[in-house]
């Protein structure tokens, strides 16, 4: 069964329960229960009205739970006494859920888990699987997150910046479990942009599409990292690129630049180049300058040094690198690359080895180890060549 | 979130702050208290949504290696006095490195034969992650 249409209904169903007077935490649990039942029964017995089915099952579940907790009458009296919220649409409810699940009081990890469950409609087991932790741990992480936001009013104005940060994390740091988190992040961001007119939401959407377009070319079938310059660009998804560029252009036209739009612009410039040599590095450097002004992020300055290295030359790149703190991850890898281009192969080989030792992810470490091995191998290759020439 | 391994050694690592007899020489109730502390710590981390896995290892291990085609693997050991013996591990999934250090410090305070913290050195190792999707 394609679970996406079912998942899309989840936030609206939670919204209906909350508007009937249920508290968010209990309502969300009841909807999760209904979701699990739907996943079990819909493949063989699909309902005529899926949303109505979910509301009925979730509401019944909510009443069962609250009845067990306290006398039903007391509960109903309380619900009765609460002022009924004004008319609301599914869109309002869903948008409020985005805000609530990415509330600034939550840590990033909790906000990611809660968003995937309450907005994404994933089961706890699927989220646990995606982040490689036991289901019991993920269940606790989610219920703690719900306790943290229990005092937040459902209709409180939200913070779009934290929502975007959470969606970016889901896209960027997902593992490949049963659910494709990159696809899920794109779906949730697309849905968000349909409910808000923020340029940065559009910028993030474009950024995701432009990076996702390269996914097939980013790794070899064996899982080895392929650097951007060496990727087979015919394997980039041109439809996703076109969609990403179109979304970005509309966002940029509003002239309210933000970090996601600037990052997307850089990705778009890469996407635009038919070959690595055609890349407009000068313009990419300008976008990094914009990004640097917007974020004050040392990683941006590191990536800028790479771009300067390509636009001007490796010595200029190394000069730009001097302004990057030595503790910034991947700095040594960048220096290795630039040193190799200046012709200092011995130093480059040593730096690649150092960078491999401190790499934080496996694919990058293996890639850097191969680079070091390639350069350490140069003297032997040269010697053999020399022998053949004699 | 980031995953870390908390590695508990029987021997090896920096010089112990306090020297103790091995666990099998402690008073039984002190052994129980020590083990209970580990269980409580794991249960607490499950409650905070940070627990991934915890396992204890037998101190006696065997070294095994390939010995050429059509030959059975060669085994060696166990060795009574190897320099470093791993007693067990715990895997945690936390927001920051600082949180990982805080938790390791807490686990290191498990009670010893006199009921006071043993100040044991724990080794903290980050897991290598998946490659991020956004690279430039």
Short mmCIF file of C-alpha atoms in Angstrom, two decimals:
data_model
loop_
_atom_site.label_atom_id
_atom_site.label_comp_id
_atom_site.label_asym_id
_atom_site.label_seq_id
_atom_site.Cartn_x
_atom_site.Cartn_y
_atom_site.Cartn_z
CA UNK A 1 0.00 0.00 0.00
CA UNK A 2 1.23 3.51 -0.79
CA UNK A 3 1.17 5.07 2.67
CA UNK A 4 1.55 8.69 1.58
CA UNK A 5 -2.20 9.51 1.06
CA UNK A 6 -2.88 8.06 4.51
CA UNK A 7 -0.03 10.03 6.08
CA UNK A 8 -1.25 13.25 4.49
CA UNK A 9 -4.50 12.96 6.48
CA UNK A 10 -2.83 12.58 9.88
CA UNK A 11 -2.25 16.23 10.92
CA UNK A 12 -5.79 17.27 9.92
CA UNK A 13 -7.27 14.39 11.94
CA UNK A 14 -5.25 15.44 15.00
CA UNK A 15 -6.50 18.98 14.43
CA UNK A 16 -10.13 17.79 14.45
CA UNK A 17 -9.62 16.00 17.79
CA UNK A 18 -7.91 19.03 19.33
CA UNK A 19 -10.78 21.26 18.18
CA UNK A 20 -13.26 18.86 19.76
CA UNK A 21 -11.48 19.59 23.04
CA UNK A 22 -8.86 16.86 23.26
CA UNK A 23 -5.42 17.86 24.54
CA UNK A 24 -2.71 17.61 21.91
CA UNK A 25 -0.68 14.84 23.58
CA UNK A 26 -3.61 12.45 24.05
CA UNK A 27 -5.12 13.33 20.67
CA UNK A 28 -1.84 12.65 18.92
CA UNK A 29 -1.51 9.27 20.65
CA UNK A 30 -5.08 8.36 19.63
CA UNK A 31 -4.38 9.33 16.01
CA UNK A 32 -1.18 7.24 16.02
CA UNK A 33 -3.26 4.29 17.22
CA UNK A 34 -5.79 4.86 14.43
CA UNK A 35 -2.90 5.11 11.94
CA UNK A 36 -1.48 1.76 13.04
CA UNK A 37 -4.92 0.16 12.67
CA UNK A 38 -5.34 1.73 9.25
CA UNK A 39 -1.98 0.36 8.11
CA UNK A 40 -3.15 -3.10 9.19
CA UNK A 41 -6.69 -3.09 7.79
CA UNK A 42 -6.79 -0.73 4.79
CA UNK A 43 -4.77 -2.89 2.38
CA UNK A 44 -7.53 -5.57 2.48
CA UNK A 45 -10.49 -3.43 3.56
CA UNK A 46 -10.13 0.18 2.35
CA UNK A 47 -12.73 2.58 3.77
CA UNK A 48 -14.98 4.66 1.52
CA UNK A 49 -14.17 7.79 3.52
CA UNK A 50 -10.57 7.47 4.77
CA UNK A 51 -10.52 10.70 6.74
CA UNK A 52 -13.90 10.00 8.37
CA UNK A 53 -12.67 6.52 9.27
CA UNK A 54 -9.54 7.92 10.94
CA UNK A 55 -11.50 10.55 12.87
CA UNK A 56 -14.01 7.96 14.12
CA UNK A 57 -11.36 5.45 15.19
CA UNK A 58 -9.10 8.09 16.75
CA UNK A 59 -11.94 9.80 18.61
CA UNK A 60 -13.19 6.46 19.97
CA UNK A 61 -9.67 5.68 21.08
CA UNK A 62 -9.36 9.08 22.72
CA UNK A 63 -12.62 8.53 24.64
CA UNK A 64 -11.49 5.04 25.74
CA UNK A 65 -8.21 6.37 27.07
CA UNK A 66 -9.68 9.37 28.86
CA UNK A 67 -12.54 7.26 30.23
CA UNK A 68 -9.98 4.94 31.75
CA UNK A 69 -8.10 7.84 33.24
CA UNK A 70 -11.00 9.60 34.86
CA UNK A 71 -14.75 9.47 34.98
CA UNK A 72 -16.20 10.20 31.60
CA UNK A 73 -18.61 12.76 32.88
CA UNK A 74 -15.88 14.81 34.46
CA UNK A 75 -14.02 14.78 31.18
CA UNK A 76 -17.06 15.75 29.18
CA UNK A 77 -17.96 18.50 31.60
CA UNK A 78 -14.47 19.90 31.18
CA UNK A 79 -14.65 19.67 27.43
CA UNK A 80 -18.08 21.27 27.53
CA UNK A 81 -16.79 24.14 29.65
CA UNK A 82 -13.95 24.98 27.30
CA UNK A 83 -14.62 27.78 24.84
CA UNK A 84 -15.09 26.25 21.41
CA UNK A 85 -12.46 27.52 19.03
CA UNK A 86 -13.70 29.38 16.03
CA UNK A 87 -14.03 27.78 12.62
CA UNK A 88 -10.76 26.47 11.32
CA UNK A 89 -9.61 24.68 8.23
CA UNK A 90 -7.47 21.58 7.92
CA UNK A 91 -4.75 23.86 6.57
CA UNK A 92 -4.74 25.99 9.71
CA UNK A 93 -4.59 22.87 11.89
CA UNK A 94 -1.78 21.33 9.90
CA UNK A 95 0.24 24.54 9.92
CA UNK A 96 -0.26 24.88 13.68
CA UNK A 97 1.05 21.33 14.09
CA UNK A 98 4.22 22.22 12.19
CA UNK A 99 4.77 25.11 14.59
CA UNK A 100 3.97 23.10 17.71
CA UNK A 101 6.21 20.16 16.74
CA UNK A 102 9.15 22.47 16.00
CA UNK A 103 8.53 24.72 19.00
CA UNK A 104 11.73 26.56 20.05
CA UNK A 105 11.52 24.95 23.53
CA UNK A 106 12.28 21.54 21.95
CA UNK A 107 15.78 20.23 21.25
CA UNK A 108 16.39 19.59 17.53
CA UNK A 109 16.30 15.80 17.94
CA UNK A 110 12.96 15.87 19.78
CA UNK A 111 11.46 18.30 17.29
CA UNK A 112 12.50 16.04 14.40
CA UNK A 113 10.91 12.97 16.02
CA UNK A 114 7.70 14.76 16.94
CA UNK A 115 7.35 16.38 13.51
CA UNK A 116 7.79 13.06 11.72
CA UNK A 117 5.09 11.47 13.87
CA UNK A 118 2.47 14.20 14.29
CA UNK A 119 2.90 16.02 10.96
CA UNK A 120 4.48 13.30 8.83
CA UNK A 121 2.18 10.51 10.00
CA UNK A 122 5.03 8.04 10.48
CA UNK A 123 4.74 5.35 13.12
CA UNK A 124 7.09 5.33 16.09
CA UNK A 125 8.60 2.12 14.75
CA UNK A 126 9.35 3.72 11.38
CA UNK A 127 10.98 6.73 13.03
CA UNK A 128 13.02 4.50 15.36
CA UNK A 129 14.12 2.48 12.35
CA UNK A 130 15.10 5.62 10.43
CA UNK A 131 17.29 6.86 13.27
CA UNK A 132 18.55 3.43 14.34
CA UNK A 133 17.40 3.51 17.96
CA UNK A 134 15.08 1.07 19.77
CA UNK A 135 11.36 1.74 19.42
CA UNK A 136 11.01 2.18 23.21
CA UNK A 137 13.64 4.93 23.17
CA UNK A 138 11.94 6.75 20.31
CA UNK A 139 8.55 6.43 22.03
CA UNK A 140 10.02 8.08 25.13
CA UNK A 141 11.68 10.81 23.09
CA UNK A 142 8.33 11.63 21.50
CA UNK A 143 6.33 11.60 24.73
CA UNK A 144 8.91 13.80 26.46
CA UNK A 145 8.70 16.21 23.54
CA UNK A 146 4.93 16.30 23.92
CA UNK A 147 5.28 17.04 27.63
CA UNK A 148 7.65 19.88 26.81
CA UNK A 149 5.09 21.58 24.57
CA UNK A 150 2.05 20.68 26.72
CA UNK A 151 1.76 24.29 27.93
CA UNK A 152 1.86 25.75 24.43
CA UNK A 153 -1.51 26.90 23.10
CA UNK A 154 -2.45 25.16 19.88
CA UNK A 155 -3.30 28.39 18.07
CA UNK A 156 -0.21 30.28 19.26
CA UNK A 157 1.64 32.10 16.45
CA UNK A 158 4.55 29.93 15.40
CA UNK A 159 8.19 30.32 14.47
CA UNK A 160 8.77 29.43 10.83
CA UNK A 161 12.58 29.49 11.21
CA UNK A 162 12.62 26.54 13.62
CA UNK A 163 10.19 24.61 11.40
CA UNK A 164 12.55 25.07 8.44
CA UNK A 165 15.56 24.04 10.55
CA UNK A 166 13.77 20.81 11.58
CA UNK A 167 12.82 19.96 7.99
CA UNK A 168 16.39 20.68 6.86
CA UNK A 169 17.69 18.26 9.50
CA UNK A 170 15.28 15.55 8.38
CA UNK A 171 16.48 16.00 4.79
CA UNK A 172 20.17 16.26 5.51
CA UNK A 173 20.76 13.73 8.24
CA UNK A 174 18.37 10.92 7.48
CA UNK A 175 19.43 7.32 7.29
CA UNK A 176 18.03 5.05 4.66
CA UNK A 177 15.55 2.93 6.57
CA UNK A 178 12.13 1.70 5.55
CA UNK A 179 10.93 5.27 5.00
CA UNK A 180 12.93 7.53 2.69
CA UNK A 181 13.50 10.54 4.96
CA UNK A 182 14.78 12.78 2.15
CA UNK A 183 11.54 12.20 0.21
CA UNK A 184 9.55 12.68 3.40
CA UNK A 185 11.31 15.99 4.13
CA UNK A 186 10.53 17.16 0.60
CA UNK A 187 6.87 16.17 0.96
CA UNK A 188 6.56 18.02 4.28
CA UNK A 189 8.32 21.10 2.92
CA UNK A 190 6.17 21.14 -0.22
CA UNK A 191 3.06 20.89 1.98
CA UNK A 192 4.38 23.74 4.14
CA UNK A 193 4.95 26.01 1.13
CA UNK A 194 1.34 25.41 0.06
CA UNK A 195 0.21 26.87 3.40
CA UNK A 196 2.62 29.79 3.85
CA UNK A 197 4.03 32.30 1.41
CA UNK A 198 7.45 32.58 3.03
CA UNK A 199 10.36 32.92 0.59
CA UNK A 200 12.61 30.91 2.88
CA UNK A 201 10.23 27.94 2.93
CA UNK A 202 10.30 28.07 -0.87
CA UNK A 203 14.09 28.45 -0.75
CA UNK A 204 14.42 25.34 1.42
CA UNK A 205 12.06 23.44 -0.89
CA UNK A 206 14.21 24.41 -3.89
CA UNK A 207 17.40 23.52 -2.03
CA UNK A 208 16.08 20.05 -1.25
CA UNK A 209 14.92 19.40 -4.82
CA UNK A 210 18.25 20.56 -6.29
CA UNK A 211 20.29 18.32 -4.00
CA UNK A 212 17.88 15.41 -4.30
CA UNK A 213 18.24 15.66 -8.08
CA UNK A 214 21.89 14.61 -7.72
CA UNK A 215 21.24 11.68 -5.42
CA UNK A 216 21.70 8.91 -8.00
CA UNK A 217 25.09 10.35 -9.01
CA UNK A 218 26.40 11.03 -5.50
CA UNK A 219 27.38 7.46 -4.65
CA UNK A 220 28.76 4.53 -6.62
CA UNK A 221 26.66 1.33 -6.46
CA UNK A 222 29.16 0.16 -3.82
CA UNK A 223 28.41 3.22 -1.68
CA UNK A 224 31.59 5.21 -2.35
CA UNK A 225 31.28 8.99 -2.42
CA UNK A 226 31.58 10.64 -5.85
CA UNK A 227 32.73 14.30 -5.60
CA UNK A 228 30.61 16.88 -7.39
CA UNK A 229 33.23 17.46 -10.09
CA UNK A 230 33.35 13.75 -10.95
CA UNK A 231 29.63 13.04 -10.92
CA UNK A 232 27.98 11.74 -14.08
CA UNK A 233 25.74 14.72 -14.72
CA UNK A 234 23.54 12.80 -17.14
CA UNK A 235 22.30 10.96 -14.06
CA UNK A 236 21.08 14.15 -12.42
CA UNK A 237 17.29 14.36 -12.40
CA UNK A 238 16.55 17.23 -14.81
CA UNK A 239 12.87 17.39 -13.86
CA UNK A 240 13.68 17.96 -10.20
CA UNK A 241 16.28 20.56 -11.21
CA UNK A 242 13.77 22.42 -13.37
CA UNK A 243 11.22 22.35 -10.56
CA UNK A 244 13.76 23.54 -8.00
CA UNK A 245 15.02 26.36 -10.22
CA UNK A 246 11.46 27.53 -10.98
CA UNK A 247 10.54 27.61 -7.27
CA UNK A 248 13.76 29.45 -6.44
CA UNK A 249 13.25 32.09 -9.13
CA UNK A 250 9.79 32.96 -7.80
CA UNK A 251 11.18 33.20 -4.25
CA UNK A 252 14.16 35.36 -5.25
CA UNK A 253 11.89 37.74 -7.15
CA UNK A 254 10.42 38.87 -3.81
CA UNK A 255 13.85 40.26 -2.95
CA UNK A 256 13.84 39.03 0.64
CA UNK A 257 16.94 36.89 0.65
CA UNK A 258 17.58 34.30 3.35
CA UNK A 259 20.08 31.52 3.92
CA UNK A 260 18.05 28.75 2.26
CA UNK A 261 17.46 30.81 -0.89
CA UNK A 262 21.19 31.60 -1.05
CA UNK A 263 22.13 27.94 -0.57
CA UNK A 264 19.60 26.94 -3.23
CA UNK A 265 21.07 29.54 -5.59
CA UNK A 266 24.49 27.89 -5.21
CA UNK A 267 22.99 24.46 -5.86
CA UNK A 268 21.19 25.89 -8.91
CA UNK A 269 24.46 27.23 -10.34
CA UNK A 270 26.00 23.76 -10.01
CA UNK A 271 22.92 22.22 -11.61
CA UNK A 272 23.17 24.67 -14.48
CA UNK A 273 26.67 23.57 -15.49
CA UNK A 274 26.70 20.84 -18.14
CA UNK A 275 30.22 19.89 -17.08
CA UNK A 276 32.22 20.68 -13.94
CA UNK A 277 34.46 22.99 -16.03
CA UNK A 278 31.48 25.14 -17.03
CA UNK A 279 30.61 25.94 -13.41
CA UNK A 280 30.23 29.67 -12.80
CA UNK A 281 32.50 29.76 -9.76
CA UNK A 282 32.78 33.56 -9.68
CA UNK A 283 29.05 33.83 -9.16
CA UNK A 284 29.12 31.03 -6.59
CA UNK A 285 31.72 33.01 -4.59
CA UNK A 286 29.34 35.99 -4.63
CA UNK A 287 26.53 33.84 -3.25
CA UNK A 288 28.84 32.60 -0.50
CA UNK A 289 29.57 36.22 0.36
CA UNK A 290 25.81 36.80 0.67
CA UNK A 291 25.46 33.65 2.75
CA UNK A 292 28.32 34.73 5.00
CA UNK A 293 26.56 38.04 5.66
CA UNK A 294 23.30 36.21 6.42
CA UNK A 295 24.59 33.47 8.72
CA UNK A 296 28.06 34.09 10.17
CA UNK A 297 28.67 30.35 9.86
CA UNK A 298 32.29 29.07 9.68
CA UNK A 299 31.20 26.22 7.38
CA UNK A 300 30.06 28.83 4.86
CA UNK A 301 33.53 30.44 4.95
CA UNK A 302 35.07 27.00 4.42
CA UNK A 303 32.91 26.32 1.38
CA UNK A 304 33.65 29.82 0.15
CA UNK A 305 37.37 29.01 0.24
CA UNK A 306 36.69 26.00 -2.01
CA UNK A 307 34.79 28.23 -4.43
CA UNK A 308 37.58 30.86 -4.39
CA UNK A 309 40.05 28.06 -5.12
CA UNK A 310 38.08 27.20 -8.24
CA UNK A 311 37.26 30.75 -9.32
CA UNK A 312 40.71 32.32 -8.81
CA UNK A 313 43.17 29.51 -8.13
CA UNK A 314 44.45 27.27 -5.33
CA UNK A 315 46.70 29.93 -3.77
CA UNK A 316 43.76 32.33 -3.45
CA UNK A 317 41.74 29.45 -2.02
CA UNK A 318 44.44 28.79 0.59
CA UNK A 319 44.48 32.49 1.48
CA UNK A 320 40.71 32.41 1.99
CA UNK A 321 41.14 29.27 4.08
CA UNK A 322 43.36 31.14 6.52
CA UNK A 323 40.28 32.97 7.78
CA UNK A 324 38.60 29.67 8.66
CA UNK A 325 39.08 28.40 12.20
CA UNK A 326 41.25 25.26 12.36
CA UNK A 327 38.57 23.44 14.38
CA UNK A 328 35.96 23.61 11.60
CA UNK A 329 35.18 20.08 10.38
CA UNK A 330 36.43 19.23 6.88
CA UNK A 331 38.87 22.16 6.88
CA UNK A 332 41.85 19.78 6.59
CA UNK A 333 40.18 17.98 3.67
CA UNK A 334 39.74 21.29 1.85
CA UNK A 335 43.36 22.26 2.51
CA UNK A 336 44.51 18.86 1.19
CA UNK A 337 42.57 19.42 -2.03
CA UNK A 338 43.98 22.93 -2.51
CA UNK A 339 47.57 21.83 -1.68
CA UNK A 340 47.33 19.10 -4.28
CA UNK A 341 46.31 21.68 -6.86
CA UNK A 342 49.34 23.81 -6.01
CA UNK A 343 51.48 20.74 -6.72
CA UNK A 344 52.55 20.05 -3.14
CA UNK A 345 51.65 16.37 -3.33
CA UNK A 346 53.54 15.23 -0.24
CA UNK A 347 51.80 17.75 1.99
CA UNK A 348 48.46 17.05 0.34
CA UNK A 349 48.84 13.31 0.98
CA UNK A 350 49.63 13.93 4.63
CA UNK A 351 46.66 16.30 5.00
CA UNK A 352 44.31 13.81 3.34
CA UNK A 353 45.43 11.20 5.88
CA UNK A 354 44.82 13.63 8.75
CA UNK A 355 41.42 14.56 7.33
CA UNK A 356 40.44 10.88 7.02
CA UNK A 357 41.29 10.31 10.68
CA UNK A 358 38.97 13.10 11.83
CA UNK A 359 36.13 12.59 9.31
CA UNK A 360 32.74 12.26 10.99
CA UNK A 361 31.08 10.07 8.40
CA UNK A 362 32.11 6.79 6.88
CA UNK A 363 31.70 7.58 3.18
CA UNK A 364 33.80 10.73 3.57
CA UNK A 365 36.48 8.94 5.56
CA UNK A 366 36.76 6.24 2.91
CA UNK A 367 36.90 8.87 0.18
CA UNK A 368 39.68 10.79 1.96
CA UNK A 369 41.59 7.58 2.62
CA UNK A 370 41.47 6.81 -1.12
CA UNK A 371 42.73 10.31 -1.91
CA UNK A 372 45.62 9.88 0.51
CA UNK A 373 46.40 6.44 -0.93
CA UNK A 374 46.32 7.84 -4.48
CA UNK A 375 48.85 10.56 -3.61
CA UNK A 376 51.05 8.28 -1.54
CA UNK A 377 51.10 6.09 -4.60
CA UNK A 378 52.37 8.87 -6.89
CA UNK A 379 56.12 8.33 -6.27
CA UNK A 380 55.71 4.64 -7.16
CA UNK A 381 53.71 5.45 -10.32
CA UNK A 382 56.32 8.03 -11.39
CA UNK A 383 59.16 5.58 -10.72
CA UNK A 384 57.48 2.88 -12.80
CA UNK A 385 56.85 5.33 -15.60
CA UNK A 386 60.51 6.34 -15.50
CA UNK A 387 61.64 2.72 -15.65
CA UNK A 388 59.41 2.09 -18.65
CA UNK A 389 60.90 5.10 -20.43
CA UNK A 390 64.46 3.90 -20.01
CA UNK B 1 21.50 13.68 17.30
CA UNK B 2 24.77 11.80 17.46
CA UNK B 3 25.58 8.31 18.63
CA UNK B 4 28.44 7.58 21.02
CA UNK B 5 29.93 4.41 22.39
CA UNK B 6 30.71 4.34 26.10
CA UNK B 7 33.37 1.69 26.46
CA UNK B 8 34.01 0.11 29.84
CA UNK B 9 37.42 -1.46 30.28
CA UNK B 10 38.49 -3.99 32.92
CA UNK B 11 42.07 -2.97 32.30
CA UNK B 12 43.76 -0.45 30.06
CA UNK B 13 43.23 3.29 29.61
CA UNK B 14 44.63 5.98 31.90
CA UNK B 15 45.92 5.11 35.38
CA UNK B 16 42.96 4.44 37.68
CA UNK B 17 42.21 7.18 40.22
CA UNK B 18 41.25 4.62 42.84
CA UNK B 19 42.57 1.03 42.81
CA UNK B 20 40.01 -1.68 43.49
CA UNK B 21 39.90 -5.41 43.83
CA UNK B 22 38.07 -7.08 40.95
CA UNK B 23 34.28 -7.25 41.30
CA UNK B 24 34.30 -10.91 42.39
CA UNK B 25 36.11 -9.98 45.61
CA UNK B 26 33.54 -7.36 46.70
CA UNK B 27 30.83 -7.96 49.32
CA UNK B 28 27.78 -9.41 47.52
CA UNK B 29 25.55 -6.44 48.37
CA UNK B 30 28.14 -4.06 46.92
CA UNK B 31 28.25 -6.13 43.73
CA UNK B 32 24.45 -5.90 43.57
CA UNK B 33 24.55 -2.14 44.12
CA UNK B 34 27.12 -1.72 41.35
CA UNK B 35 25.08 -3.77 38.87
CA UNK B 36 21.85 -2.06 39.89
CA UNK B 37 23.46 1.32 39.18
CA UNK B 38 24.17 0.21 35.59
CA UNK B 39 20.58 -1.01 35.15
CA UNK B 40 19.15 2.19 36.60
CA UNK B 41 21.39 4.27 34.36
CA UNK B 42 20.22 2.39 31.24
CA UNK B 43 16.58 2.68 32.34
CA UNK B 44 16.99 6.41 32.94
CA UNK B 45 18.42 6.88 29.45
CA UNK B 46 15.56 4.94 27.91
CA UNK B 47 13.25 7.37 29.70
CA UNK B 48 15.07 10.38 28.28
CA UNK B 49 15.01 8.86 24.79
CA UNK B 50 18.80 8.55 24.61
CA UNK B 51 19.43 4.83 25.07
CA UNK B 52 20.42 2.69 22.09
CA UNK B 53 22.11 -0.45 23.36
CA UNK B 54 24.10 -1.87 26.24
CA UNK B 55 25.95 -5.17 26.42
CA UNK B 56 28.39 -6.84 28.77
CA UNK B 57 31.20 -9.03 27.50
CA UNK B 58 32.90 -12.03 29.01
CA UNK B 59 36.49 -11.03 29.86
CA UNK B 60 37.84 -14.18 28.24
CA UNK B 61 38.03 -13.86 24.48
CA UNK B 62 39.67 -15.77 21.67
CA UNK B 63 41.77 -14.34 18.85
CA UNK B 64 40.83 -15.78 15.47
CA UNK B 65 42.36 -15.37 12.04
CA UNK B 66 42.20 -16.67 8.49
CA UNK B 67 44.88 -19.27 7.77
CA UNK B 68 44.78 -19.71 4.01
CA UNK B 69 42.46 -21.46 1.60
CA UNK B 70 40.94 -24.80 2.61
CA UNK B 71 42.34 -24.44 6.10
CA UNK B 72 40.32 -23.88 9.24
CA UNK B 73 40.74 -20.54 10.99
CA UNK B 74 43.50 -20.40 13.59
CA UNK B 75 42.55 -19.52 17.16
CA UNK B 76 44.74 -18.23 19.93
CA UNK B 77 44.20 -17.29 23.56
CA UNK B 78 42.49 -16.60 25.82
CA UNK B 79 45.22 -14.57 27.44
CA UNK B 80 45.08 -14.02 31.16
CA UNK B 81 47.05 -10.76 31.23
CA UNK B 82 46.36 -8.74 28.10
CA UNK B 83 46.87 -5.03 28.57
CA UNK B 84 43.36 -3.93 27.64
CA UNK B 85 40.18 -5.88 28.29
CA UNK B 86 36.80 -4.51 27.28
CA UNK B 87 34.11 -5.29 29.84
CA UNK B 88 31.12 -3.99 27.95
CA UNK B 89 29.61 -1.02 26.26
CA UNK B 90 26.67 1.28 26.10
CA UNK B 91 25.54 3.14 23.00
CA UNK B 92 23.77 6.47 23.48
CA UNK B 93 22.10 8.86 21.05
CA UNK B 94 22.41 12.45 22.28
CA UNK B 95 22.09 16.03 21.05
CA UNK B 96 25.66 17.14 21.79
CA UNK B 97 29.16 15.99 22.65
CA UNK B 98 28.82 17.83 25.98
CA UNK B 99 25.78 15.71 26.84
CA UNK B 100 27.74 12.55 25.99
CA UNK B 101 30.55 13.63 28.36
CA UNK B 102 28.03 14.42 31.09
CA UNK B 103 26.45 10.96 30.80
CA UNK B 104 29.81 9.17 30.70
CA UNK B 105 30.80 11.05 33.86
CA UNK B 106 27.61 9.89 35.52
CA UNK B 107 28.14 6.26 34.56
CA UNK B 108 31.71 6.45 35.85
CA UNK B 109 30.34 7.25 39.32
CA UNK B 110 28.96 3.72 39.80
CA UNK B 111 29.43 2.59 43.43
CA UNK B 112 32.51 0.53 44.34
CA UNK B 113 33.34 -1.97 47.12
CA UNK B 114 32.98 0.74 49.75
CA UNK B 115 29.73 2.04 48.29
CA UNK B 116 31.44 5.20 47.02
CA UNK B 117 31.96 6.13 43.33
CA UNK B 118 34.73 4.16 41.64
CA UNK B 119 35.94 7.07 39.46
CA UNK B 120 36.41 4.61 36.63
CA UNK B 121 37.75 5.83 33.27
CA UNK B 122 35.23 5.27 30.48
CA UNK B 123 36.18 5.62 26.85
CA UNK B 124 33.87 7.80 24.74
CA UNK B 125 33.91 7.19 20.97
CA UNK B 126 31.69 8.89 18.37
CA UNK B 127 30.06 6.72 15.71
CA UNK B 128 30.73 7.65 12.11
CA UNK B 129 27.50 8.89 10.56
CA UNK B 130 25.91 8.65 7.14
CA UNK B 131 27.10 11.22 4.60
CA UNK B 132 24.96 14.39 4.68
CA UNK B 133 22.87 15.18 1.61
CA UNK B 134 23.95 18.84 1.42
CA UNK B 135 27.66 19.08 0.76
CA UNK B 136 28.36 22.56 -0.48
#
